[in-house]
Amino acid sequence: MELLETAKVDAYAQNSVVLPAAKRSHTLCVVWEGTCAEAKGGSSSLRRSAKLKPISENRETFKAVWHAGDWTGPIALQPDVLLSGESDNSESHDVIAYSEGGVKVITVEFSSLHAILK
């Protein structure tokens, strides 16, 4: 029950920062609806130009992509290093809303989750 009290559900418009790079290594973020991708922090022009193409055509721009049901977080919770908050890009890349209609995500701060699990 405590987990539900600390979880947040938020909606983000396309190209909005869902999870800033600074929080990626200590936040569990589950994509509920839509698609998220990582983009270099502060590169809104890159995000604007990249949104015109499907994800499949942007593989060089977006190395990590999360669809509904996927998640990112500390390596202890996301064993796929590329999708985790401890990937090579996680310190410099934000997770952004990529879907045209935006995204819905569920987030839990790892410090809250850690206390609950103990």
Short mmCIF file of C-alpha atoms in Angstrom, two decimals:
data_model
loop_
_atom_site.label_atom_id
_atom_site.label_comp_id
_atom_site.label_asym_id
_atom_site.label_seq_id
_atom_site.Cartn_x
_atom_site.Cartn_y
_atom_site.Cartn_z
CA MET A 1 0.00 0.00 0.00
CA GLU A 2 2.88 2.40 0.74
CA LEU A 3 4.14 1.93 -2.82
CA LEU A 4 0.85 3.21 -4.23
CA GLU A 5 1.08 6.26 -1.99
CA THR A 6 4.50 7.22 -3.38
CA ALA A 7 3.82 6.46 -7.05
CA LYS A 8 2.91 9.37 -9.31
CA VAL A 9 1.03 9.18 -12.61
CA ASP A 10 1.78 12.07 -14.95
CA ALA A 11 0.95 12.96 -18.55
CA TYR A 12 3.44 14.73 -20.80
CA ALA A 13 3.02 16.38 -24.19
CA GLN A 14 5.18 15.34 -27.13
CA ASN A 15 8.82 16.45 -26.76
CA SER A 16 8.43 17.19 -23.04
CA VAL A 17 11.11 15.97 -20.66
CA VAL A 18 9.61 13.02 -18.78
CA LEU A 19 12.70 12.17 -16.75
CA PRO A 20 15.70 14.51 -16.64
CA ALA A 21 19.16 12.96 -16.88
CA ALA A 22 19.93 13.91 -13.28
CA LYS A 23 17.09 11.70 -11.99
CA ARG A 24 17.46 8.68 -14.28
CA SER A 25 19.67 6.63 -11.98
CA HIS A 26 17.38 6.89 -8.96
CA THR A 27 13.83 6.92 -10.35
CA LEU A 28 11.69 4.03 -11.55
CA CYS A 29 9.67 5.24 -14.55
CA VAL A 30 7.12 2.93 -16.21
CA VAL A 31 5.59 3.98 -19.52
CA TRP A 32 1.86 3.47 -19.23
CA GLU A 33 0.77 4.90 -22.60
CA GLY A 34 2.78 6.09 -25.57
CA THR A 35 6.45 5.99 -26.48
CA CYS A 36 9.46 7.65 -24.84
CA ALA A 37 12.98 8.04 -26.18
CA GLU A 38 16.21 9.47 -24.85
CA ALA A 39 17.57 12.73 -26.18
CA LYS A 40 20.61 14.75 -25.23
CA GLY A 41 19.64 17.15 -22.46
CA GLY A 42 18.76 20.64 -23.64
CA SER A 43 18.64 19.69 -27.34
CA SER A 44 15.07 20.77 -28.06
CA SER A 45 15.93 21.52 -31.72
CA LEU A 46 17.09 17.91 -32.12
CA ARG A 47 13.86 16.68 -30.57
CA ARG A 48 11.77 18.93 -32.82
CA SER A 49 13.46 17.74 -36.01
CA ALA A 50 13.56 14.09 -34.93
CA LYS A 51 9.85 13.98 -34.13
CA LEU A 52 9.03 14.26 -37.81
CA LYS A 53 10.33 10.76 -38.44
CA PRO A 54 9.23 7.41 -37.02
CA ILE A 55 11.43 5.90 -34.29
CA SER A 56 12.65 3.23 -36.73
CA GLU A 57 14.20 5.96 -38.89
CA ASN A 58 15.80 7.66 -35.87
CA ARG A 59 17.90 4.78 -34.52
CA GLU A 60 21.06 6.89 -34.76
CA THR A 61 19.43 9.71 -32.80
CA PHE A 62 17.57 7.64 -30.22
CA LYS A 63 19.51 4.67 -28.86
CA ALA A 64 16.98 3.82 -26.13
CA VAL A 65 13.23 3.70 -26.73
CA TRP A 66 10.48 2.74 -24.28
CA HIS A 67 6.99 1.69 -25.34
CA ALA A 68 3.93 1.12 -23.12
CA GLY A 69 4.86 -1.45 -20.48
CA ASP A 70 8.60 -0.73 -20.64
CA TRP A 71 10.48 0.90 -17.79
CA THR A 72 13.70 2.62 -16.88
CA GLY A 73 15.35 2.90 -13.52
CA PRO A 74 18.36 1.79 -11.52
CA ILE A 75 20.14 -1.29 -12.86
CA ALA A 76 18.73 -3.27 -9.92
CA LEU A 77 15.25 -2.78 -11.39
CA GLN A 78 16.06 -2.65 -15.12
CA PRO A 79 18.66 -5.28 -16.02
CA ASP A 80 18.82 -4.16 -19.67
CA VAL A 81 21.70 -1.67 -19.37
CA LEU A 82 20.65 0.28 -22.48
CA LEU A 83 17.22 0.98 -20.95
CA SER A 84 18.46 1.52 -17.40
CA GLY A 85 19.31 4.74 -15.63
CA GLU A 86 22.92 3.62 -15.63
CA SER A 87 23.51 3.37 -19.38
CA ASP A 88 26.36 5.21 -21.11
CA ASN A 89 23.93 8.00 -22.07
CA SER A 90 21.95 8.29 -18.85
CA GLU A 91 24.04 11.11 -17.36
CA SER A 92 23.65 13.34 -20.40
CA HIS A 93 20.36 12.26 -21.99
CA ASP A 94 16.82 13.00 -20.79
CA VAL A 95 13.89 10.66 -21.34
CA ILE A 96 11.39 12.55 -23.52
CA ALA A 97 7.81 11.96 -24.64
CA TYR A 98 8.03 10.88 -28.28
CA SER A 99 4.44 9.94 -29.15
CA GLU A 100 2.43 12.47 -31.08
CA GLY A 101 -0.32 12.32 -28.45
CA GLY A 102 2.14 12.51 -25.56
CA VAL A 103 2.68 9.86 -22.89
CA LYS A 104 1.47 8.77 -19.47
CA VAL A 105 4.06 7.45 -17.05
CA ILE A 106 4.17 6.10 -13.51
CA THR A 107 7.18 7.24 -11.48
CA VAL A 108 8.51 6.15 -8.10
CA GLU A 109 11.60 7.63 -6.49
CA PHE A 110 14.01 4.78 -5.76
CA SER A 111 14.66 6.10 -2.23
CA SER A 112 10.95 5.63 -1.46
CA LEU A 113 10.90 2.19 -3.05
CA HIS A 114 14.04 1.14 -1.23
CA ALA A 115 12.53 2.05 2.14
CA ILE A 116 9.32 0.16 1.34
CA LEU A 117 11.19 -2.99 0.31
CA LYS A 118 13.26 -2.98 3.51
#
